[in-house]
Amino acid sequence: AQEEREKRVQQRTRELQETNKRLSEEILERKKTLDALRESETRYRGIVETQTELICRLLPDGCLTFVNKAICSKMGIAPEKILSQSFYQYLHPDDREKVRTRISNLSLENPIVEIEERVYLPDGEMYWWHWTNQAMFDPEGKLVEIQAIGRDITAVKMAEAKVRESDEHIRSLTDSATNFAIYRLLINGM
């Protein structure tokens, strides 16, 4: 009986040693996976945080879940002050409904939308921003988040406005000159 118990103890000891070995290997593998994930996240954050493009993530209701340094710098707001806030509060009132509609139309068939919008920064200045919005869906196809990459196009919009003003001025001068020429012809009797 003593010999039988010793055999069972030895057998159980071997089984426990094998289980410990497998568990140690699994723990090591998980540690390697976590290290690789951390390294990947560090690289990703390094890329995103050094971009000059405006990068953010938001929920379908406009609540910001991520903003990069470029947005914070442009807006003059610390990340903790803007996260969990609605992006819509910064939009020009005339643009809010258009943006909401465009975002609500994102679908699996049309997961990307580009939007130009006017944004009021906390200092009261208005800027034009162009966004490329990429929808993120859950496995059931429900919109769960939007990743947006934007850029400031204020200078372009200002230049376009100056060109329009210049065109209107030239058109006005041309119309005046034409009217004057017709008037002179009528007065002088052709």
PDB file of C-alpha atoms in Angstrom:
ATOM      1  CA  ALA A   1       0.000   0.000   0.000  1.00  0.00           C
ATOM      2  CA  GLN A   2       2.870   2.350   0.824  1.00  0.00           C
ATOM      3  CA  GLU A   3       4.455   1.626  -2.546  1.00  0.00           C
ATOM      4  CA  GLU A   4       1.149   2.269  -4.323  1.00  0.00           C
ATOM      5  CA  ARG A   5       0.780   5.643  -2.590  1.00  0.00           C
ATOM      6  CA  GLU A   6       4.318   6.627  -3.547  1.00  0.00           C
ATOM      7  CA  LYS A   7       3.602   5.760  -7.202  1.00  0.00           C
ATOM      8  CA  ARG A   8       0.443   7.876  -7.132  1.00  0.00           C
ATOM      9  CA  VAL A   9       2.333  10.763  -5.504  1.00  0.00           C
ATOM     10  CA  GLN A  10       5.091  10.503  -8.138  1.00  0.00           C
ATOM     11  CA  GLN A  11       2.482  10.354 -10.928  1.00  0.00           C
ATOM     12  CA  ARG A  12       0.633  13.350  -9.494  1.00  0.00           C
ATOM     13  CA  THR A  13       3.912  15.218  -9.050  1.00  0.00           C
ATOM     14  CA  ARG A  14       4.808  14.625 -12.736  1.00  0.00           C
ATOM     15  CA  GLU A  15       1.340  15.817 -13.792  1.00  0.00           C
ATOM     16  CA  LEU A  16       1.669  18.959 -11.667  1.00  0.00           C
ATOM     17  CA  GLN A  17       5.148  19.624 -13.060  1.00  0.00           C
ATOM     18  CA  GLU A  18       3.819  19.292 -16.636  1.00  0.00           C
ATOM     19  CA  THR A  19       0.887  21.586 -15.809  1.00  0.00           C
ATOM     20  CA  ASN A  20       3.270  24.109 -14.224  1.00  0.00           C
ATOM     21  CA  LYS A  21       5.483  23.949 -17.310  1.00  0.00           C
ATOM     22  CA  ARG A  22       2.486  24.561 -19.632  1.00  0.00           C
ATOM     23  CA  LEU A  23       1.257  27.408 -17.438  1.00  0.00           C
ATOM     24  CA  SER A  24       4.723  28.971 -17.380  1.00  0.00           C
ATOM     25  CA  GLU A  25       4.883  28.757 -21.180  1.00  0.00           C
ATOM     26  CA  GLU A  26       1.412  30.308 -21.481  1.00  0.00           C
ATOM     27  CA  ILE A  27       2.350  33.102 -19.072  1.00  0.00           C
ATOM     28  CA  LEU A  28       5.538  33.772 -21.038  1.00  0.00           C
ATOM     29  CA  GLU A  29       3.588  33.821 -24.324  1.00  0.00           C
ATOM     30  CA  ARG A  30       0.998  36.212 -22.906  1.00  0.00           C
ATOM     31  CA  LYS A  31       3.749  38.459 -21.575  1.00  0.00           C
ATOM     32  CA  LYS A  32       5.355  38.544 -25.040  1.00  0.00           C
ATOM     33  CA  THR A  33       1.978  39.356 -26.600  1.00  0.00           C
ATOM     34  CA  LEU A  34       1.345  42.165 -24.100  1.00  0.00           C
ATOM     35  CA  ASP A  35       4.842  43.562 -24.680  1.00  0.00           C
ATOM     36  CA  ALA A  36       4.265  43.513 -28.445  1.00  0.00           C
ATOM     37  CA  LEU A  37       0.882  45.193 -27.967  1.00  0.00           C
ATOM     38  CA  ARG A  38       2.426  47.906 -25.771  1.00  0.00           C
ATOM     39  CA  GLU A  39       5.179  48.475 -28.323  1.00  0.00           C
ATOM     40  CA  SER A  40       2.634  48.697 -31.128  1.00  0.00           C
ATOM     41  CA  GLU A  41       0.526  51.158 -29.122  1.00  0.00           C
ATOM     42  CA  THR A  42       3.602  53.267 -28.386  1.00  0.00           C
ATOM     43  CA  ARG A  43       4.459  53.404 -32.107  1.00  0.00           C
ATOM     44  CA  TYR A  44       0.836  54.203 -33.010  1.00  0.00           C
ATOM     45  CA  ARG A  45       0.628  56.985 -30.430  1.00  0.00           C
ATOM     46  CA  GLY A  46       3.960  58.358 -31.618  1.00  0.00           C
ATOM     47  CA  ILE A  47       2.662  58.577 -35.170  1.00  0.00           C
ATOM     48  CA  VAL A  48      -0.704  60.068 -34.219  1.00  0.00           C
ATOM     49  CA  GLU A  49       0.657  62.545 -31.693  1.00  0.00           C
ATOM     50  CA  THR A  50       3.312  63.963 -34.009  1.00  0.00           C
ATOM     51  CA  GLN A  51       0.926  64.532 -36.920  1.00  0.00           C
ATOM     52  CA  THR A  52       0.134  68.057 -37.947  1.00  0.00           C
ATOM     53  CA  GLU A  53      -3.220  66.807 -39.243  1.00  0.00           C
ATOM     54  CA  LEU A  54      -6.144  67.047 -36.846  1.00  0.00           C
ATOM     55  CA  ILE A  55      -7.038  63.542 -35.645  1.00  0.00           C
ATOM     56  CA  CYS A  56      -9.913  62.596 -33.398  1.00  0.00           C
ATOM     57  CA  ARG A  57     -12.376  59.839 -32.623  1.00  0.00           C
ATOM     58  CA  LEU A  58     -15.939  60.517 -31.665  1.00  0.00           C
ATOM     59  CA  LEU A  59     -19.129  58.690 -30.873  1.00  0.00           C
ATOM     60  CA  PRO A  60     -22.084  59.023 -33.247  1.00  0.00           C
ATOM     61  CA  ASP A  61     -23.576  61.688 -30.937  1.00  0.00           C
ATOM     62  CA  GLY A  62     -20.409  63.812 -31.373  1.00  0.00           C
ATOM     63  CA  CYS A  63     -18.837  63.030 -27.993  1.00  0.00           C
ATOM     64  CA  LEU A  64     -15.047  63.119 -28.427  1.00  0.00           C
ATOM     65  CA  THR A  65     -13.214  59.993 -27.236  1.00  0.00           C
ATOM     66  CA  PHE A  66      -9.727  60.837 -28.557  1.00  0.00           C
ATOM     67  CA  VAL A  67      -7.981  63.994 -29.769  1.00  0.00           C
ATOM     68  CA  ASN A  68      -4.387  64.354 -30.855  1.00  0.00           C
ATOM     69  CA  LYS A  69      -2.013  67.154 -29.869  1.00  0.00           C
ATOM     70  CA  ALA A  70      -2.633  69.028 -33.136  1.00  0.00           C
ATOM     71  CA  ILE A  71      -6.318  69.534 -32.268  1.00  0.00           C
ATOM     72  CA  CYS A  72      -5.514  70.572 -28.712  1.00  0.00           C
ATOM     73  CA  SER A  73      -2.878  73.001 -29.940  1.00  0.00           C
ATOM     74  CA  LYS A  74      -5.151  74.473 -32.625  1.00  0.00           C
ATOM     75  CA  MET A  75      -8.049  74.867 -30.210  1.00  0.00           C
ATOM     76  CA  GLY A  76      -5.928  75.979 -27.275  1.00  0.00           C
ATOM     77  CA  ILE A  77      -7.566  73.366 -25.037  1.00  0.00           C
ATOM     78  CA  ALA A  78      -6.005  70.601 -22.927  1.00  0.00           C
ATOM     79  CA  PRO A  79      -7.140  67.076 -23.874  1.00  0.00           C
ATOM     80  CA  GLU A  80      -8.888  66.520 -20.545  1.00  0.00           C
ATOM     81  CA  LYS A  81     -11.005  69.647 -21.168  1.00  0.00           C
ATOM     82  CA  ILE A  82     -12.218  68.524 -24.588  1.00  0.00           C
ATOM     83  CA  LEU A  83     -12.594  64.754 -24.169  1.00  0.00           C
ATOM     84  CA  SER A  84     -16.167  63.658 -23.456  1.00  0.00           C
ATOM     85  CA  GLN A  85     -17.381  66.991 -24.855  1.00  0.00           C
ATOM     86  CA  SER A  86     -19.574  67.189 -27.949  1.00  0.00           C
ATOM     87  CA  PHE A  87     -17.704  68.288 -31.038  1.00  0.00           C
ATOM     88  CA  TYR A  88     -20.958  69.836 -32.310  1.00  0.00           C
ATOM     89  CA  GLN A  89     -20.726  72.638 -29.736  1.00  0.00           C
ATOM     90  CA  TYR A  90     -17.758  74.057 -31.657  1.00  0.00           C
ATOM     91  CA  LEU A  91     -19.509  74.036 -35.051  1.00  0.00           C
ATOM     92  CA  HIS A  92     -21.057  77.086 -36.638  1.00  0.00           C
ATOM     93  CA  PRO A  93     -24.806  76.861 -35.907  1.00  0.00           C
ATOM     94  CA  ASP A  94     -25.603  76.764 -39.639  1.00  0.00           C
ATOM     95  CA  ASP A  95     -23.331  73.719 -40.106  1.00  0.00           C
ATOM     96  CA  ARG A  96     -24.488  71.561 -37.182  1.00  0.00           C
ATOM     97  CA  GLU A  97     -27.505  69.925 -38.817  1.00  0.00           C
ATOM     98  CA  LYS A  98     -25.621  69.305 -42.086  1.00  0.00           C
ATOM     99  CA  VAL A  99     -22.808  67.574 -40.207  1.00  0.00           C
ATOM    100  CA  ARG A 100     -25.228  65.531 -38.067  1.00  0.00           C
ATOM    101  CA  THR A 101     -27.060  64.392 -41.193  1.00  0.00           C
ATOM    102  CA  ARG A 102     -23.858  63.455 -43.029  1.00  0.00           C
ATOM    103  CA  ILE A 103     -22.610  61.502 -39.987  1.00  0.00           C
ATOM    104  CA  SER A 104     -25.962  59.736 -39.533  1.00  0.00           C
ATOM    105  CA  ASN A 105     -25.826  58.640 -43.189  1.00  0.00           C
ATOM    106  CA  LEU A 106     -22.609  56.665 -42.637  1.00  0.00           C
ATOM    107  CA  SER A 107     -23.199  52.975 -43.336  1.00  0.00           C
ATOM    108  CA  LEU A 108     -21.385  49.761 -44.134  1.00  0.00           C
ATOM    109  CA  GLU A 109     -21.922  50.595 -47.829  1.00  0.00           C
ATOM    110  CA  ASN A 110     -20.784  54.224 -47.374  1.00  0.00           C
ATOM    111  CA  PRO A 111     -18.344  54.233 -44.447  1.00  0.00           C
ATOM    112  CA  ILE A 112     -16.467  57.422 -45.392  1.00  0.00           C
ATOM    113  CA  VAL A 113     -17.704  60.981 -45.724  1.00  0.00           C
ATOM    114  CA  GLU A 114     -15.823  64.216 -46.311  1.00  0.00           C
ATOM    115  CA  ILE A 115     -17.178  67.359 -44.701  1.00  0.00           C
ATOM    116  CA  GLU A 116     -16.142  71.004 -44.728  1.00  0.00           C
ATOM    117  CA  GLU A 117     -17.370  72.889 -41.694  1.00  0.00           C
ATOM    118  CA  ARG A 118     -16.913  76.138 -39.865  1.00  0.00           C
ATOM    119  CA  VAL A 119     -15.542  75.756 -36.346  1.00  0.00           C
ATOM    120  CA  TYR A 120     -15.528  78.323 -33.567  1.00  0.00           C
ATOM    121  CA  LEU A 121     -12.535  78.020 -31.295  1.00  0.00           C
ATOM    122  CA  PRO A 122     -12.721  79.056 -27.640  1.00  0.00           C
ATOM    123  CA  ASP A 123     -11.001  82.358 -28.489  1.00  0.00           C
ATOM    124  CA  GLY A 124     -14.012  83.236 -30.690  1.00  0.00           C
ATOM    125  CA  GLU A 125     -12.164  82.911 -33.991  1.00  0.00           C
ATOM    126  CA  MET A 126     -13.896  81.011 -36.775  1.00  0.00           C
ATOM    127  CA  TYR A 127     -11.969  78.518 -38.916  1.00  0.00           C
ATOM    128  CA  TRP A 128     -12.830  76.259 -41.803  1.00  0.00           C
ATOM    129  CA  TRP A 129     -11.861  72.614 -41.293  1.00  0.00           C
ATOM    130  CA  HIS A 130     -12.052  69.798 -43.836  1.00  0.00           C
ATOM    131  CA  TRP A 131     -12.632  66.320 -42.372  1.00  0.00           C
ATOM    132  CA  THR A 132     -12.458  62.814 -43.749  1.00  0.00           C
ATOM    133  CA  ASN A 133     -14.656  60.748 -41.435  1.00  0.00           C
ATOM    134  CA  GLN A 134     -14.299  56.945 -41.322  1.00  0.00           C
ATOM    135  CA  ALA A 135     -17.101  55.001 -39.657  1.00  0.00           C
ATOM    136  CA  MET A 136     -16.302  52.146 -37.254  1.00  0.00           C
ATOM    137  CA  PHE A 137     -18.958  49.446 -36.908  1.00  0.00           C
ATOM    138  CA  ASP A 138     -19.546  46.658 -34.416  1.00  0.00           C
ATOM    139  CA  PRO A 139     -19.969  43.034 -35.631  1.00  0.00           C
ATOM    140  CA  GLU A 140     -23.734  43.617 -36.046  1.00  0.00           C
ATOM    141  CA  GLY A 141     -23.095  46.587 -38.361  1.00  0.00           C
ATOM    142  CA  LYS A 142     -24.046  49.297 -35.857  1.00  0.00           C
ATOM    143  CA  LEU A 143     -22.078  52.569 -36.043  1.00  0.00           C
ATOM    144  CA  VAL A 144     -20.079  52.771 -32.814  1.00  0.00           C
ATOM    145  CA  GLU A 145     -17.401  55.383 -33.480  1.00  0.00           C
ATOM    146  CA  ILE A 146     -16.028  57.718 -36.131  1.00  0.00           C
ATOM    147  CA  GLN A 147     -12.350  58.322 -36.772  1.00  0.00           C
ATOM    148  CA  ALA A 148     -11.820  61.741 -38.296  1.00  0.00           C
ATOM    149  CA  ILE A 149      -8.746  63.218 -39.914  1.00  0.00           C
ATOM    150  CA  GLY A 150      -8.928  66.906 -40.656  1.00  0.00           C
ATOM    151  CA  ARG A 151      -7.004  69.907 -41.753  1.00  0.00           C
ATOM    152  CA  ASP A 152      -7.414  73.638 -41.460  1.00  0.00           C
ATOM    153  CA  ILE A 153      -8.554  75.077 -44.806  1.00  0.00           C
ATOM    154  CA  THR A 154      -9.236  78.605 -43.557  1.00  0.00           C
ATOM    155  CA  ALA A 155      -6.523  80.156 -45.763  1.00  0.00           C
ATOM    156  CA  VAL A 156      -7.973  78.426 -48.842  1.00  0.00           C
ATOM    157  CA  LYS A 157     -11.500  79.631 -48.008  1.00  0.00           C
ATOM    158  CA  MET A 158     -10.219  83.178 -47.462  1.00  0.00           C
ATOM    159  CA  ALA A 159      -8.373  83.104 -50.796  1.00  0.00           C
ATOM    160  CA  GLU A 160     -11.517  81.796 -52.538  1.00  0.00           C
ATOM    161  CA  ALA A 161     -13.541  84.642 -50.999  1.00  0.00           C
ATOM    162  CA  LYS A 162     -10.972  87.205 -52.205  1.00  0.00           C
ATOM    163  CA  VAL A 163     -11.107  85.741 -55.726  1.00  0.00           C
ATOM    164  CA  ARG A 164     -14.935  85.977 -55.667  1.00  0.00           C
ATOM    165  CA  GLU A 165     -14.735  89.587 -54.454  1.00  0.00           C
ATOM    166  CA  SER A 166     -12.197  90.395 -57.148  1.00  0.00           C
ATOM    167  CA  ASP A 167     -14.369  88.726 -59.830  1.00  0.00           C
ATOM    168  CA  GLU A 168     -17.403  90.706 -58.629  1.00  0.00           C
ATOM    169  CA  HIS A 169     -15.394  93.940 -58.667  1.00  0.00           C
ATOM    170  CA  ILE A 170     -14.114  93.245 -62.195  1.00  0.00           C
ATOM    171  CA  ARG A 171     -17.642  92.331 -63.323  1.00  0.00           C
ATOM    172  CA  SER A 172     -18.938  95.556 -61.770  1.00  0.00           C
ATOM    173  CA  LEU A 173     -16.231  97.603 -63.518  1.00  0.00           C
ATOM    174  CA  THR A 174     -16.915  95.833 -66.818  1.00  0.00           C
ATOM    175  CA  ASP A 175     -20.663  96.438 -66.484  1.00  0.00           C
ATOM    176  CA  SER A 176     -20.015 100.096 -65.635  1.00  0.00           C
ATOM    177  CA  ALA A 177     -17.644 100.516 -68.569  1.00  0.00           C
ATOM    178  CA  THR A 178     -20.119  98.826 -70.934  1.00  0.00           C
ATOM    179  CA  ASN A 179     -22.989 100.964 -69.661  1.00  0.00           C
ATOM    180  CA  PHE A 180     -20.851 104.082 -69.995  1.00  0.00           C
ATOM    181  CA  ALA A 181     -19.873 103.148 -73.552  1.00  0.00           C
ATOM    182  CA  ILE A 182     -23.520 102.568 -74.505  1.00  0.00           C
ATOM    183  CA  TYR A 183     -24.489 105.841 -72.842  1.00  0.00           C
ATOM    184  CA  ARG A 184     -21.765 107.698 -74.785  1.00  0.00           C
ATOM    185  CA  LEU A 185     -22.909 106.104 -78.034  1.00  0.00           C
ATOM    186  CA  LEU A 186     -26.503 107.116 -77.362  1.00  0.00           C
ATOM    187  CA  ILE A 187     -25.539 110.664 -76.405  1.00  0.00           C
ATOM    188  CA  ASN A 188     -23.230 111.107 -79.394  1.00  0.00           C
ATOM    189  CA  GLY A 189     -25.797 109.665 -81.754  1.00  0.00           C
ATOM    190  CA  MET A 190     -23.882 106.607 -82.929  1.00  0.00           C
TER     191      MET A 190
END
